[in-house]
C-alpha positions as protocol buffer text, in pm:
chain_id: "A"
residue {
  index: 1
  type: MET
  ca { x: 4921 y: 8995 z: 1580 }
}
residue {
  index: 2
  type: TRP
  ca { x: 5148 y: 8857 z: 1306 }
}
residue {
  index: 3
  type: HIS
  ca { x: 4983 y: 9086 z: 1051 }
}
residue {
  index: 4
  type: TYR
  ca { x: 5049 y: 9378 z: 1285 }
}
residue {
  index: 5
  type: LEU
  ca { x: 5414 y: 9282 z: 1329 }
}
residue {
  index: 6
  type: LEU
  ca { x: 5468 y: 9242 z: 954 }
}
residue {
  index: 7
  type: ARG
  ca { x: 5304 y: 9578 z: 888 }
}
residue {
  index: 8
  type: ARG
  ca { x: 5520 y: 9749 z: 1150 }
}
residue {
  index: 9
  type: LEU
  ca { x: 5835 y: 9593 z: 1003 }
}
residue {
  index: 10
  type: LEU
  ca { x: 5754 y: 9701 z: 647 }
}
residue {
  index: 11
  type: ILE
  ca { x: 5607 y: 10045 z: 715 }
}
residue {
  index: 12
  type: ILE
  ca { x: 5811 y: 10167 z: 1013 }
}
residue {
  index: 13
  type: PHE
  ca { x: 6109 y: 9943 z: 1092 }
}
residue {
  index: 14
  type: LEU
  ca { x: 6284 y: 9925 z: 754 }
}
residue {
  index: 15
  type: PRO
  ca { x: 6223 y: 10289 z: 642 }
}
residue {
  index: 16
  type: THR
  ca { x: 6337 y: 10415 z: 984 }
}
residue {
  index: 17
  type: LEU
  ca { x: 6662 y: 10221 z: 970 }
}
residue {
  index: 18
  type: LEU
  ca { x: 6721 y: 10326 z: 609 }
}
residue {
  index: 19
  type: GLY
  ca { x: 6668 y: 10691 z: 700 }
}
residue {
  index: 20
  type: ILE
  ca { x: 6900 y: 10664 z: 1001 }
}
residue {
  index: 21
  type: SER
  ca { x: 7171 y: 10503 z: 788 }
}
residue {
  index: 22
  type: VAL
  ca { x: 7151 y: 10789 z: 534 }
}
residue {
  index: 23
  type: VAL
  ca { x: 7164 y: 11057 z: 805 }
}
residue {
  index: 24
  type: VAL
  ca { x: 7456 y: 10898 z: 993 }
}
residue {
  index: 25
  type: PHE
  ca { x: 7652 y: 10837 z: 674 }
}
residue {
  index: 26
  type: GLY
  ca { x: 7594 y: 11194 z: 557 }
}
residue {
  index: 27
  type: ILE
  ca { x: 7680 y: 11357 z: 891 }
}
residue {
  index: 28
  type: MET
  ca { x: 8000 y: 11154 z: 931 }
}
residue {
  index: 29
  type: HIS
  ca { x: 8123 y: 11270 z: 591 }
}
residue {
  index: 30
  type: LEU
  ca { x: 8028 y: 11632 z: 661 }
}
residue {
  index: 31
  type: ILE
  ca { x: 8278 y: 11642 z: 948 }
}
residue {
  index: 32
  type: PRO
  ca { x: 8598 y: 11816 z: 830 }
}
residue {
  index: 33
  type: GLY
  ca { x: 8891 y: 11583 z: 774 }
}
residue {
  index: 34
  type: SER
  ca { x: 8897 y: 11215 z: 693 }
}
residue {
  index: 35
  type: PHE
  ca { x: 9021 y: 10890 z: 841 }
}
residue {
  index: 36
  type: VAL
  ca { x: 9348 y: 10928 z: 650 }
}
residue {
  index: 37
  type: ASP
  ca { x: 9403 y: 11276 z: 798 }
}
residue {
  index: 38
  type: VAL
  ca { x: 9359 y: 11132 z: 1148 }
}
residue {
  index: 39
  type: LEU
  ca { x: 9579 y: 10833 z: 1063 }
}
residue {
  index: 40
  type: VAL
  ca { x: 9880 y: 11026 z: 930 }
}
residue {
  index: 41
  type: GLY
  ca { x: 9843 y: 11314 z: 1176 }
}
residue {
  index: 42
  type: ILE
  ca { x: 9970 y: 11669 z: 1132 }
}
residue {
  index: 43
  type: GLY
  ca { x: 10318 y: 11766 z: 1033 }
}
residue {
  index: 44
  type: THR
  ca { x: 10433 y: 11428 z: 898 }
}
residue {
  index: 45
  type: ASP
  ca { x: 10655 y: 11402 z: 594 }
}
residue {
  index: 46
  type: ILE
  ca { x: 10411 y: 11185 z: 400 }
}
residue {
  index: 47
  type: THR
  ca { x: 10388 y: 11277 z: 34 }
}
residue {
  index: 48
  type: GLU
  ca { x: 10069 y: 11344 z: -159 }
}
residue {
  index: 49
  type: GLU
  ca { x: 10129 y: 11026 z: -358 }
}
residue {
  index: 50
  type: GLN
  ca { x: 10152 y: 10817 z: -40 }
}
residue {
  index: 51
  type: ARG
  ca { x: 9842 y: 10986 z: 96 }
}
residue {
  index: 52
  type: ALA
  ca { x: 9652 y: 10911 z: -226 }
}
residue {
  index: 53
  type: ARG
  ca { x: 9751 y: 10546 z: -198 }
}
residue {
  index: 54
  type: LEU
  ca { x: 9618 y: 10534 z: 158 }
}
residue {
  index: 55
  type: VAL
  ca { x: 9289 y: 10691 z: 49 }
}
residue {
  index: 56
  type: GLN
  ca { x: 9260 y: 10434 z: -230 }
}
residue {
  index: 57
  type: ALA
  ca { x: 9352 y: 10145 z: 0 }
}
residue {
  index: 58
  type: TYR
  ca { x: 9066 y: 10227 z: 238 }
}
residue {
  index: 59
  type: GLY
  ca { x: 8817 y: 10280 z: -45 }
}
residue {
  index: 60
  type: LEU
  ca { x: 8771 y: 10647 z: 38 }
}
residue {
  index: 61
  type: ASP
  ca { x: 8844 y: 10765 z: -315 }
}
residue {
  index: 62
  type: ARG
  ca { x: 8511 y: 10641 z: -444 }
}
residue {
  index: 63
  type: PRO
  ca { x: 8210 y: 10880 z: -466 }
}
residue {
  index: 64
  type: LEU
  ca { x: 8004 y: 10897 z: -148 }
}
residue {
  index: 65
  type: PRO
  ca { x: 7689 y: 10741 z: -304 }
}
residue {
  index: 66
  type: VAL
  ca { x: 7901 y: 10446 z: -419 }
}
residue {
  index: 67
  type: GLN
  ca { x: 8053 y: 10409 z: -71 }
}
residue {
  index: 68
  type: TYR
  ca { x: 7706 y: 10421 z: 85 }
}
residue {
  index: 69
  type: LEU
  ca { x: 7555 y: 10167 z: -155 }
}
residue {
  index: 70
  type: TYR
  ca { x: 7855 y: 9936 z: -106 }
}
residue {
  index: 71
  type: TRP
  ca { x: 7807 y: 9956 z: 273 }
}
residue {
  index: 72
  type: LEU
  ca { x: 7430 y: 9905 z: 234 }
}
residue {
  index: 73
  type: GLY
  ca { x: 7489 y: 9597 z: 16 }
}
residue {
  index: 74
  type: ASN
  ca { x: 7715 y: 9445 z: 280 }
}
residue {
  index: 75
  type: LEU
  ca { x: 7457 y: 9534 z: 547 }
}
residue {
  index: 76
  type: ALA
  ca { x: 7189 y: 9337 z: 360 }
}
residue {
  index: 77
  type: ARG
  ca { x: 7416 y: 9032 z: 396 }
}
residue {
  index: 78
  type: GLY
  ca { x: 7460 y: 9095 z: 771 }
}
residue {
  index: 79
  type: ASP
  ca { x: 7804 y: 9250 z: 732 }
}
residue {
  index: 80
  type: LEU
  ca { x: 7845 y: 9584 z: 911 }
}
residue {
  index: 81
  type: GLY
  ca { x: 8186 y: 9634 z: 752 }
}
residue {
  index: 82
  type: THR
  ca { x: 8540 y: 9635 z: 884 }
}
residue {
  index: 83
  type: SER
  ca { x: 8682 y: 9889 z: 1125 }
}
residue {
  index: 84
  type: LEU
  ca { x: 8929 y: 10120 z: 950 }
}
residue {
  index: 85
  type: ARG
  ca { x: 9126 y: 10154 z: 1274 }
}
residue {
  index: 86
  type: THR
  ca { x: 9152 y: 9797 z: 1404 }
}
residue {
  index: 87
  type: GLY
  ca { x: 9083 y: 9596 z: 1087 }
}
residue {
  index: 88
  type: LYS
  ca { x: 8833 y: 9382 z: 1279 }
}
residue {
  index: 89
  type: PRO
  ca { x: 8469 y: 9322 z: 1176 }
}
residue {
  index: 90
  type: VAL
  ca { x: 8246 y: 9592 z: 1322 }
}
residue {
  index: 91
  type: LEU
  ca { x: 7984 y: 9336 z: 1428 }
}
residue {
  index: 92
  type: ALA
  ca { x: 8246 y: 9146 z: 1629 }
}
residue {
  index: 93
  type: GLU
  ca { x: 8357 y: 9472 z: 1794 }
}
residue {
  index: 94
  type: ILE
  ca { x: 7997 y: 9553 z: 1890 }
}
residue {
  index: 95
  type: ILE
  ca { x: 7924 y: 9204 z: 2022 }
}
residue {
  index: 96
  type: GLY
  ca { x: 8244 y: 9216 z: 2228 }
}
residue {
  index: 97
  type: ARG
  ca { x: 8135 y: 9544 z: 2391 }
}
residue {
  index: 98
  type: LEU
  ca { x: 7765 y: 9463 z: 2419 }
}
residue {
  index: 99
  type: PRO
  ca { x: 7770 y: 9286 z: 2761 }
}
residue {
  index: 100
  type: VAL
  ca { x: 7909 y: 9596 z: 2933 }
}
residue {
  index: 101
  type: THR
  ca { x: 7643 y: 9826 z: 2789 }
}
residue {
  index: 102
  type: LEU
  ca { x: 7364 y: 9578 z: 2857 }
}
residue {
  index: 103
  type: GLU
  ca { x: 7476 y: 9527 z: 3218 }
}
residue {
  index: 104
  type: VAL
  ca { x: 7489 y: 9900 z: 3288 }
}
residue {
  index: 105
  type: SER
  ca { x: 7155 y: 9963 z: 3116 }
}
residue {
  index: 106
  type: ALA
  ca { x: 6980 y: 9672 z: 3290 }
}
residue {
  index: 107
  type: LEU
  ca { x: 7105 y: 9771 z: 3636 }
}
residue {
  index: 108
  type: ALA
  ca { x: 7011 y: 10134 z: 3570 }
}
residue {
  index: 109
  type: LEU
  ca { x: 6663 y: 10025 z: 3466 }
}
residue {
  index: 110
  type: LEU
  ca { x: 6618 y: 9813 z: 3779 }
}
residue {
  index: 111
  type: MET
  ca { x: 6738 y: 10098 z: 4002 }
}
residue {
  index: 112
  type: ALA
  ca { x: 6507 y: 10346 z: 3829 }
}
residue {
  index: 113
  type: LEU
  ca { x: 6202 y: 10119 z: 3864 }
}
residue {
  index: 114
  type: ALA
  ca { x: 6282 y: 10042 z: 4229 }
}
residue {
  index: 115
  type: LEU
  ca { x: 6292 y: 10415 z: 4304 }
}
residue {
  index: 116
  type: ALA
  ca { x: 6024 y: 10551 z: 4073 }
}
residue {
  index: 117
  type: ILE
  ca { x: 5728 y: 10313 z: 4107 }
}
residue {
  index: 118
  type: PRO
  ca { x: 5700 y: 10309 z: 4491 }
}
residue {
  index: 119
  type: LEU
  ca { x: 5758 y: 10685 z: 4515 }
}
residue {
  index: 120
  type: GLY
  ca { x: 5510 y: 10755 z: 4234 }
}
residue {
  index: 121
  type: VAL
  ca { x: 5244 y: 10536 z: 4394 }
}
residue {
  index: 122
  type: LEU
  ca { x: 5289 y: 10687 z: 4741 }
}
residue {
  index: 123
  type: SER
  ca { x: 5282 y: 11038 z: 4596 }
}
residue {
  index: 124
  type: ALA
  ca { x: 4960 y: 10966 z: 4406 }
}
residue {
  index: 125
  type: VAL
  ca { x: 4791 y: 10808 z: 4709 }
}
residue {
  index: 126
  type: ARG
  ca { x: 4889 y: 11095 z: 4941 }
}
residue {
  index: 127
  type: PRO
  ca { x: 4906 y: 11403 z: 4716 }
}
residue {
  index: 128
  type: ASN
  ca { x: 5057 y: 11722 z: 4858 }
}
residue {
  index: 129
  type: GLY
  ca { x: 5185 y: 11538 z: 5164 }
}
residue {
  index: 130
  type: ALA
  ca { x: 5540 y: 11563 z: 5294 }
}
residue {
  index: 131
  type: LEU
  ca { x: 5658 y: 11257 z: 5100 }
}
residue {
  index: 132
  type: ASP
  ca { x: 5492 y: 11383 z: 4782 }
}
residue {
  index: 133
  type: LEU
  ca { x: 5665 y: 11720 z: 4808 }
}
residue {
  index: 134
  type: VAL
  ca { x: 6006 y: 11561 z: 4874 }
}
residue {
  index: 135
  type: ALA
  ca { x: 5961 y: 11318 z: 4584 }
}
residue {
  index: 136
  type: ARG
  ca { x: 5859 y: 11595 z: 4345 }
}
residue {
  index: 137
  type: VAL
  ca { x: 6157 y: 11809 z: 4443 }
}
residue {
  index: 138
  type: LEU
  ca { x: 6395 y: 11515 z: 4396 }
}
residue {
  index: 139
  type: ALA
  ca { x: 6235 y: 11434 z: 4060 }
}
residue {
  index: 140
  type: LEU
  ca { x: 6278 y: 11792 z: 3944 }
}
residue {
  index: 141
  type: ALA
  ca { x: 6642 y: 11787 z: 4056 }
}
residue {
  index: 142
  type: GLY
  ca { x: 6700 y: 11455 z: 3877 }
}
residue {
  index: 143
  type: LEU
  ca { x: 6561 y: 11596 z: 3554 }
}
residue {
  index: 144
  type: SER
  ca { x: 6757 y: 11921 z: 3583 }
}
residue {
  index: 145
  type: VAL
  ca { x: 7106 y: 11778 z: 3633 }
}
residue {
  index: 146
  type: PRO
  ca { x: 7267 y: 11642 z: 3313 }
}
residue {
  index: 147
  type: ASN
  ca { x: 7430 y: 11300 z: 3316 }
}
residue {
  index: 148
  type: PHE
  ca { x: 7785 y: 11420 z: 3262 }
}
residue {
  index: 149
  type: LEU
  ca { x: 7763 y: 11655 z: 3562 }
}
residue {
  index: 150
  type: LEU
  ca { x: 7589 y: 11399 z: 3783 }
}
residue {
  index: 151
  type: GLY
  ca { x: 7849 y: 11133 z: 3697 }
}
residue {
  index: 152
  type: THR
  ca { x: 8134 y: 11371 z: 3774 }
}
residue {
  index: 153
  type: LEU
  ca { x: 7977 y: 11470 z: 4107 }
}
residue {
  index: 154
  type: LEU
  ca { x: 7929 y: 11104 z: 4202 }
}
residue {
  index: 155
  type: ILE
  ca { x: 8295 y: 11030 z: 4124 }
}
residue {
  index: 156
  type: LEU
  ca { x: 8403 y: 11325 z: 4339 }
}
residue {
  index: 157
  type: ALA
  ca { x: 8172 y: 11235 z: 4629 }
}
residue {
  index: 158
  type: VAL
  ca { x: 8266 y: 10866 z: 4633 }
}
residue {
  index: 159
  type: SER
  ca { x: 8637 y: 10945 z: 4604 }
}
residue {
  index: 160
  type: LEU
  ca { x: 8618 y: 11178 z: 4904 }
}
residue {
  index: 161
  type: TYR
  ca { x: 8373 y: 11005 z: 5136 }
}
residue {
  index: 162
  type: LEU
  ca { x: 8360 y: 10639 z: 5028 }
}
residue {
  index: 163
  type: PRO
  ca { x: 8709 y: 10557 z: 4903 }
}
residue {
  index: 164
  type: ASN
  ca { x: 8771 y: 10197 z: 4797 }
}
residue {
  index: 165
  type: ARG
  ca { x: 8399 y: 10113 z: 4823 }
}
residue {
  index: 166
  type: PHE
  ca { x: 8308 y: 10163 z: 4459 }
}
residue {
  index: 167
  type: PRO
  ca { x: 8563 y: 10196 z: 4176 }
}
residue {
  index: 168
  type: THR
  ca { x: 8518 y: 10524 z: 3991 }
}
residue {
  index: 169
  type: THR
  ca { x: 8669 y: 10401 z: 3664 }
}
residue {
  index: 170
  type: GLY
  ca { x: 8716 y: 10073 z: 3484 }
}
residue {
  index: 171
  type: TYR
  ca { x: 8511 y: 9757 z: 3444 }
}
residue {
  index: 172
  type: VAL
  ca { x: 8540 y: 9418 z: 3615 }
}
residue {
  index: 173
  type: PRO
  ca { x: 8400 y: 9130 z: 3405 }
}
residue {
  index: 174
  type: LEU
  ca { x: 8137 y: 8904 z: 3554 }
}
residue {
  index: 175
  type: SER
  ca { x: 8379 y: 8611 z: 3529 }
}
residue {
  index: 176
  type: GLU
  ca { x: 8592 y: 8772 z: 3803 }
}
residue {
  index: 177
  type: GLY
  ca { x: 8312 y: 8774 z: 4058 }
}
residue {
  index: 178
  type: LEU
  ca { x: 7957 y: 8904 z: 4083 }
}
residue {
  index: 179
  type: GLY
  ca { x: 8032 y: 9143 z: 4370 }
}
residue {
  index: 180
  type: ALA
  ca { x: 8329 y: 9306 z: 4197 }
}
residue {
  index: 181
  type: ASN
  ca { x: 8133 y: 9325 z: 3873 }
}
residue {
  index: 182
  type: LEU
  ca { x: 7835 y: 9499 z: 4035 }
}
residue {
  index: 183
  type: ARG
  ca { x: 8060 y: 9743 z: 4224 }
}
residue {
  index: 184
  type: SER
  ca { x: 8233 y: 9841 z: 3900 }
}
residue {
  index: 185
  type: ILE
  ca { x: 7905 y: 9931 z: 3725 }
}
residue {
  index: 186
  type: PHE
  ca { x: 7720 y: 10071 z: 4029 }
}
residue {
  index: 187
  type: LEU
  ca { x: 7811 y: 10438 z: 3982 }
}
residue {
  index: 188
  type: PRO
  ca { x: 7752 y: 10455 z: 3604 }
}
residue {
  index: 189
  type: SER
  ca { x: 7420 y: 10271 z: 3648 }
}
residue {
  index: 190
  type: LEU
  ca { x: 7319 y: 10507 z: 3929 }
}
residue {
  index: 191
  type: THR
  ca { x: 7402 y: 10805 z: 3707 }
}
residue {
  index: 192
  type: LEU
  ca { x: 7166 y: 10680 z: 3438 }
}
residue {
  index: 193
  type: ALA
  ca { x: 6903 y: 10563 z: 3687 }
}
residue {
  index: 194
  type: LEU
  ca { x: 6854 y: 10893 z: 3871 }
}
residue {
  index: 195
  type: ALA
  ca { x: 6742 y: 11086 z: 3564 }
}
residue {
  index: 196
  type: LEU
  ca { x: 6528 y: 10798 z: 3442 }
}
residue {
  index: 197
  type: SER
  ca { x: 6363 y: 10746 z: 3781 }
}
residue {
  index: 198
  type: ALA
  ca { x: 6272 y: 11114 z: 3798 }
}
residue {
  index: 199
  type: SER
  ca { x: 6067 y: 11106 z: 3479 }
}
residue {
  index: 200
  type: LEU
  ca { x: 5917 y: 10764 z: 3562 }
}
residue {
  index: 201
  type: MET
  ca { x: 5813 y: 10882 z: 3908 }
}
residue {
  index: 202
  type: ARG
  ca { x: 5640 y: 11189 z: 3769 }
}
residue {
  index: 203
  type: ILE
  ca { x: 5445 y: 10996 z: 3505 }
}
residue {
  index: 204
  type: THR
  ca { x: 5353 y: 10723 z: 3758 }
}
residue {
  index: 205
  type: ARG
  ca { x: 5220 y: 10982 z: 4002 }
}
residue {
  index: 206
  type: ALA
  ca { x: 5023 y: 11172 z: 3737 }
}
residue {
  index: 207
  type: SER
  ca { x: 4877 y: 10862 z: 3570 }
}
residue {
  index: 208
  type: LEU
  ca { x: 4782 y: 10688 z: 3895 }
}
residue {
  index: 209
  type: ALA
  ca { x: 4630 y: 11005 z: 4044 }
}
residue {
  index: 210
  type: GLU
  ca { x: 4407 y: 11037 z: 3737 }
}
residue {
  index: 211
  type: THR
  ca { x: 4314 y: 10668 z: 3746 }
}
residue {
  index: 212
  type: LEU
  ca { x: 4214 y: 10685 z: 4113 }
}
residue {
  index: 213
  type: HIS
  ca { x: 3939 y: 10933 z: 4021 }
}
residue {
  index: 214
  type: GLN
  ca { x: 3786 y: 10712 z: 3750 }
}
residue {
  index: 215
  type: GLU
  ca { x: 3429 y: 10583 z: 3780 }
}
residue {
  index: 216
  type: TYR
  ca { x: 3526 y: 10215 z: 3799 }
}
residue {
  index: 217
  type: ILE
  ca { x: 3753 y: 10287 z: 4098 }
}
residue {
  index: 218
  type: ARG
  ca { x: 3461 y: 10443 z: 4284 }
}
residue {
  index: 219
  type: VAL
  ca { x: 3251 y: 10138 z: 4195 }
}
residue {
  index: 220
  type: ALA
  ca { x: 3523 y: 9906 z: 4327 }
}
residue {
  index: 221
  type: ARG
  ca { x: 3538 y: 10101 z: 4652 }
}
residue {
  index: 222
  type: SER
  ca { x: 3158 y: 10104 z: 4683 }
}
residue {
  index: 223
  type: LYS
  ca { x: 3165 y: 9721 z: 4666 }
}
residue {
  index: 224
  type: GLY
  ca { x: 3368 y: 9724 z: 4985 }
}
residue {
  index: 225
  type: LEU
  ca { x: 3696 y: 9607 z: 4833 }
}
residue {
  index: 226
  type: HIS
  ca { x: 4002 y: 9666 z: 5044 }
}
residue {
  index: 227
  type: GLU
  ca { x: 4185 y: 9986 z: 4947 }
}
residue {
  index: 228
  type: ARG
  ca { x: 4505 y: 9792 z: 4883 }
}
residue {
  index: 229
  type: ARG
  ca { x: 4326 y: 9565 z: 4636 }
}
residue {
  index: 230
  type: VAL
  ca { x: 4165 y: 9865 z: 4465 }
}
residue {
  index: 231
  type: LEU
  ca { x: 4504 y: 10028 z: 4431 }
}
residue {
  index: 232
  type: LEU
  ca { x: 4719 y: 9732 z: 4329 }
}
residue {
  index: 233
  type: VAL
  ca { x: 4472 y: 9530 z: 4121 }
}
residue {
  index: 234
  type: HIS
  ca { x: 4238 y: 9786 z: 3964 }
}
residue {
  index: 235
  type: ALA
  ca { x: 4415 y: 10122 z: 3958 }
}
residue {
  index: 236
  type: LEU
  ca { x: 4784 y: 10042 z: 3920 }
}
residue {
  index: 237
  type: ARG
  ca { x: 4739 y: 9812 z: 3621 }
}
residue {
  index: 238
  type: ASN
  ca { x: 4573 y: 10081 z: 3410 }
}
residue {
  index: 239
  type: GLY
  ca { x: 4787 y: 10354 z: 3557 }
}
residue {
  index: 240
  type: LEU
  ca { x: 5101 y: 10179 z: 3437 }
}
residue {
  index: 241
  type: ILE
  ca { x: 5016 y: 10204 z: 3066 }
}
residue {
  index: 242
  type: PRO
  ca { x: 5168 y: 10553 z: 3022 }
}
residue {
  index: 243
  type: VAL
  ca { x: 5463 y: 10438 z: 3235 }
}
residue {
  index: 244
  type: ILE
  ca { x: 5527 y: 10150 z: 2994 }
}
residue {
  index: 245
  type: THR
  ca { x: 5518 y: 10391 z: 2701 }
}
residue {
  index: 246
  type: LEU
  ca { x: 5778 y: 10613 z: 2866 }
}
residue {
  index: 247
  type: LEU
  ca { x: 5981 y: 10309 z: 2973 }
}
residue {
  index: 248
  type: GLY
  ca { x: 5998 y: 10180 z: 2616 }
}
residue {
  index: 249
  type: ILE
  ca { x: 6129 y: 10514 z: 2495 }
}
residue {
  index: 250
  type: HIS
  ca { x: 6380 y: 10546 z: 2778 }
}
residue {
  index: 251
  type: VAL
  ca { x: 6522 y: 10196 z: 2734 }
}
residue {
  index: 252
  type: GLY
  ca { x: 6630 y: 10305 z: 2388 }
}
residue {
  index: 253
  type: TYR
  ca { x: 6769 y: 10626 z: 2532 }
}
residue {
  index: 254
  type: LEU
  ca { x: 6962 y: 10425 z: 2793 }
}
residue {
  index: 255
  type: LEU
  ca { x: 7161 y: 10255 z: 2518 }
}
residue {
  index: 256
  type: GLY
  ca { x: 7235 y: 10590 z: 2354 }
}
residue {
  index: 257
  type: GLY
  ca { x: 7291 y: 10764 z: 2688 }
}
residue {
  index: 258
  type: THR
  ca { x: 7573 y: 10529 z: 2776 }
}
residue {
  index: 259
  type: VAL
  ca { x: 7799 y: 10717 z: 2532 }
}
residue {
  index: 260
  type: ILE
  ca { x: 7873 y: 10992 z: 2783 }
}
residue {
  index: 261
  type: VAL
  ca { x: 7854 y: 10775 z: 3095 }
}
residue {
  index: 262
  type: GLU
  ca { x: 8087 y: 10508 z: 2958 }
}
residue {
  index: 263
  type: GLU
  ca { x: 8340 y: 10774 z: 2865 }
}
residue {
  index: 264
  type: ILE
  ca { x: 8324 y: 10935 z: 3213 }
}
residue {
  index: 265
  type: PHE
  ca { x: 8366 y: 10602 z: 3395 }
}
residue {
  index: 266
  type: SER
  ca { x: 8605 y: 10449 z: 3135 }
}
residue {
  index: 267
  type: LEU
  ca { x: 8379 y: 10155 z: 3060 }
}
residue {
  index: 268
  type: PRO
  ca { x: 8456 y: 9952 z: 2745 }
}
residue {
  index: 269
  type: GLY
  ca { x: 8099 y: 9951 z: 2613 }
}
residue {
  index: 270
  type: ILE
  ca { x: 7928 y: 10029 z: 2284 }
}
residue {
  index: 271
  type: GLY
  ca { x: 7893 y: 10398 z: 2367 }
}
residue {
  index: 272
  type: ARG
  ca { x: 8266 y: 10442 z: 2417 }
}
residue {
  index: 273
  type: LEU
  ca { x: 8332 y: 10241 z: 2101 }
}
residue {
  index: 274
  type: ALA
  ca { x: 8111 y: 10480 z: 1904 }
}
residue {
  index: 275
  type: LEU
  ca { x: 8269 y: 10790 z: 2060 }
}
residue {
  index: 276
  type: ASN
  ca { x: 8625 y: 10677 z: 1987 }
}
residue {
  index: 277
  type: ALA
  ca { x: 8522 y: 10583 z: 1633 }
}
residue {
  index: 278
  type: ILE
  ca { x: 8388 y: 10938 z: 1582 }
}
residue {
  index: 279
  type: TYR
  ca { x: 8718 y: 11086 z: 1707 }
}
residue {
  index: 280
  type: GLN
  ca { x: 8911 y: 10861 z: 1466 }
}
residue {
  index: 281
  type: ARG
  ca { x: 8673 y: 10906 z: 1168 }
}
residue {
  index: 282
  type: ASP
  ca { x: 8621 y: 10531 z: 1165 }
}
residue {
  index: 283
  type: TYR
  ca { x: 8315 y: 10549 z: 941 }
}
residue {
  index: 284
  type: PRO
  ca { x: 8210 y: 10179 z: 934 }
}
residue {
  index: 285
  type: THR
  ca { x: 8229 y: 10155 z: 1315 }
}
residue {
  index: 286
  type: VAL
  ca { x: 8024 y: 10470 z: 1370 }
}
residue {
  index: 287
  type: GLN
  ca { x: 7762 y: 10364 z: 1117 }
}
residue {
  index: 288
  type: GLY
  ca { x: 7748 y: 10013 z: 1260 }
}
residue {
  index: 289
  type: THR
  ca { x: 7714 y: 10117 z: 1624 }
}
residue {
  index: 290
  type: VAL
  ca { x: 7452 y: 10383 z: 1553 }
}
residue {
  index: 291
  type: LEU
  ca { x: 7253 y: 10142 z: 1340 }
}
residue {
  index: 292
  type: PHE
  ca { x: 7279 y: 9876 z: 1610 }
}
residue {
  index: 293
  type: ILE
  ca { x: 7145 y: 10117 z: 1875 }
}
residue {
  index: 294
  type: ALA
  ca { x: 6868 y: 10225 z: 1635 }
}
residue {
  index: 295
  type: VAL
  ca { x: 6763 y: 9863 z: 1577 }
}
residue {
  index: 296
  type: ALA
  ca { x: 6753 y: 9807 z: 1954 }
}
residue {
  index: 297
  type: PHE
  ca { x: 6548 y: 10125 z: 2001 }
}
residue {
  index: 298
  type: VAL
  ca { x: 6291 y: 10028 z: 1737 }
}
residue {
  index: 299
  type: LEU
  ca { x: 6264 y: 9669 z: 1866 }
}
residue {
  index: 300
  type: VAL
  ca { x: 6208 y: 9788 z: 2224 }
}
residue {
  index: 301
  type: ASN
  ca { x: 5929 y: 10017 z: 2109 }
}
residue {
  index: 302
  type: LEU
  ca { x: 5776 y: 9730 z: 1913 }
}
residue {
  index: 303
  type: LEU
  ca { x: 5781 y: 9515 z: 2226 }
}
residue {
  index: 304
  type: THR
  ca { x: 5624 y: 9805 z: 2415 }
}
residue {
  index: 305
  type: ASP
  ca { x: 5333 y: 9808 z: 2171 }
}
residue {
  index: 306
  type: LEU
  ca { x: 5289 y: 9435 z: 2221 }
}
residue {
  index: 307
  type: ALA
  ca { x: 5289 y: 9480 z: 2599 }
}
residue {
  index: 308
  type: TYR
  ca { x: 4988 y: 9713 z: 2574 }
}
residue {
  index: 309
  type: SER
  ca { x: 4757 y: 9432 z: 2471 }
}
residue {
  index: 310
  type: LEU
  ca { x: 4874 y: 9217 z: 2762 }
}
residue {
  index: 311
  type: ILE
  ca { x: 4815 y: 9488 z: 3023 }
}
residue {
  index: 312
  type: ASP
  ca { x: 4495 y: 9633 z: 2881 }
}
residue {
  index: 313
  type: PRO
  ca { x: 4269 y: 9380 z: 2700 }
}
residue {
  index: 314
  type: ARG
  ca { x: 4073 y: 9671 z: 2549 }
}
residue {
  index: 315
  type: ILE
  ca { x: 4369 y: 9739 z: 2320 }
}
residue {
  index: 316
  type: ARG
  ca { x: 4376 y: 9525 z: 2008 }
}
residue {
  index: 317
  type: LEU
  ca { x: 4689 y: 9549 z: 1796 }
}
residue {
  index: 318
  type: GLU
  ca { x: 4505 y: 9471 z: 1472 }
}
residue {
  index: 319
  type: GLN
  ca { x: 4306 y: 9790 z: 1516 }
}
């Protein structure tokens, strides 16, 4: 296993992060305008000499390859740079916002699993029944509605029919009470969970339906095992392997997907930090947040690969 982990780190992890850093750095500098343009605004009486001094002060007068290599050198020492807007270390800014994003993502994941797995199992056990048809229609609707529209509709519906039950904007820290904290992140988590549960339900249904027709399931039934044991012990374990693959991918997407949701619900998370940094051309903050999300994405997928060998003993990571 350790050989597998080392190989994944050297062959996939590091080149992926290096490629992402090049792409993000290049795209940020392709956007018209610079941080100094955003800082001084339009129509000010600043002179060209003063503007040049600002560009020099922020290190933006150096060639782009030099800026990139300087940032990469700091990154190798664990330094993501300093925010051009706030003057604070980018890593400290990310760590300060991380609990909000993690809370929303974790609650969304729990909601999605609580909806998707039972519905997927019931749909696979009773295909083409009334529950199966309803679940498939809901899954299709969940996949069809984008997050920004779903979040806006939830805000409108709660404001009209459930006022004062769930706050539609803002975040209450956990230190101010668990109930208030959960209510403040319920709607954004539900927004993320509905789309995720739709895809998870579909893959659970398809995978389990295929597994239930395998030879070893017929053998288990022929031995007289109870149908519940056949389903939960023999079929569901193997049927969950594709679900875990999709789950690993979507956990990474949850972190990235919070950009829109955090902006809609005014949550002070990593996604909103990245979005504001893009508006303000705060290059180190954008590069740091994107790289942080990319590291989380790659690590989650690595953990997903490790989980395969635990669920299915036939899978050996060294192979």
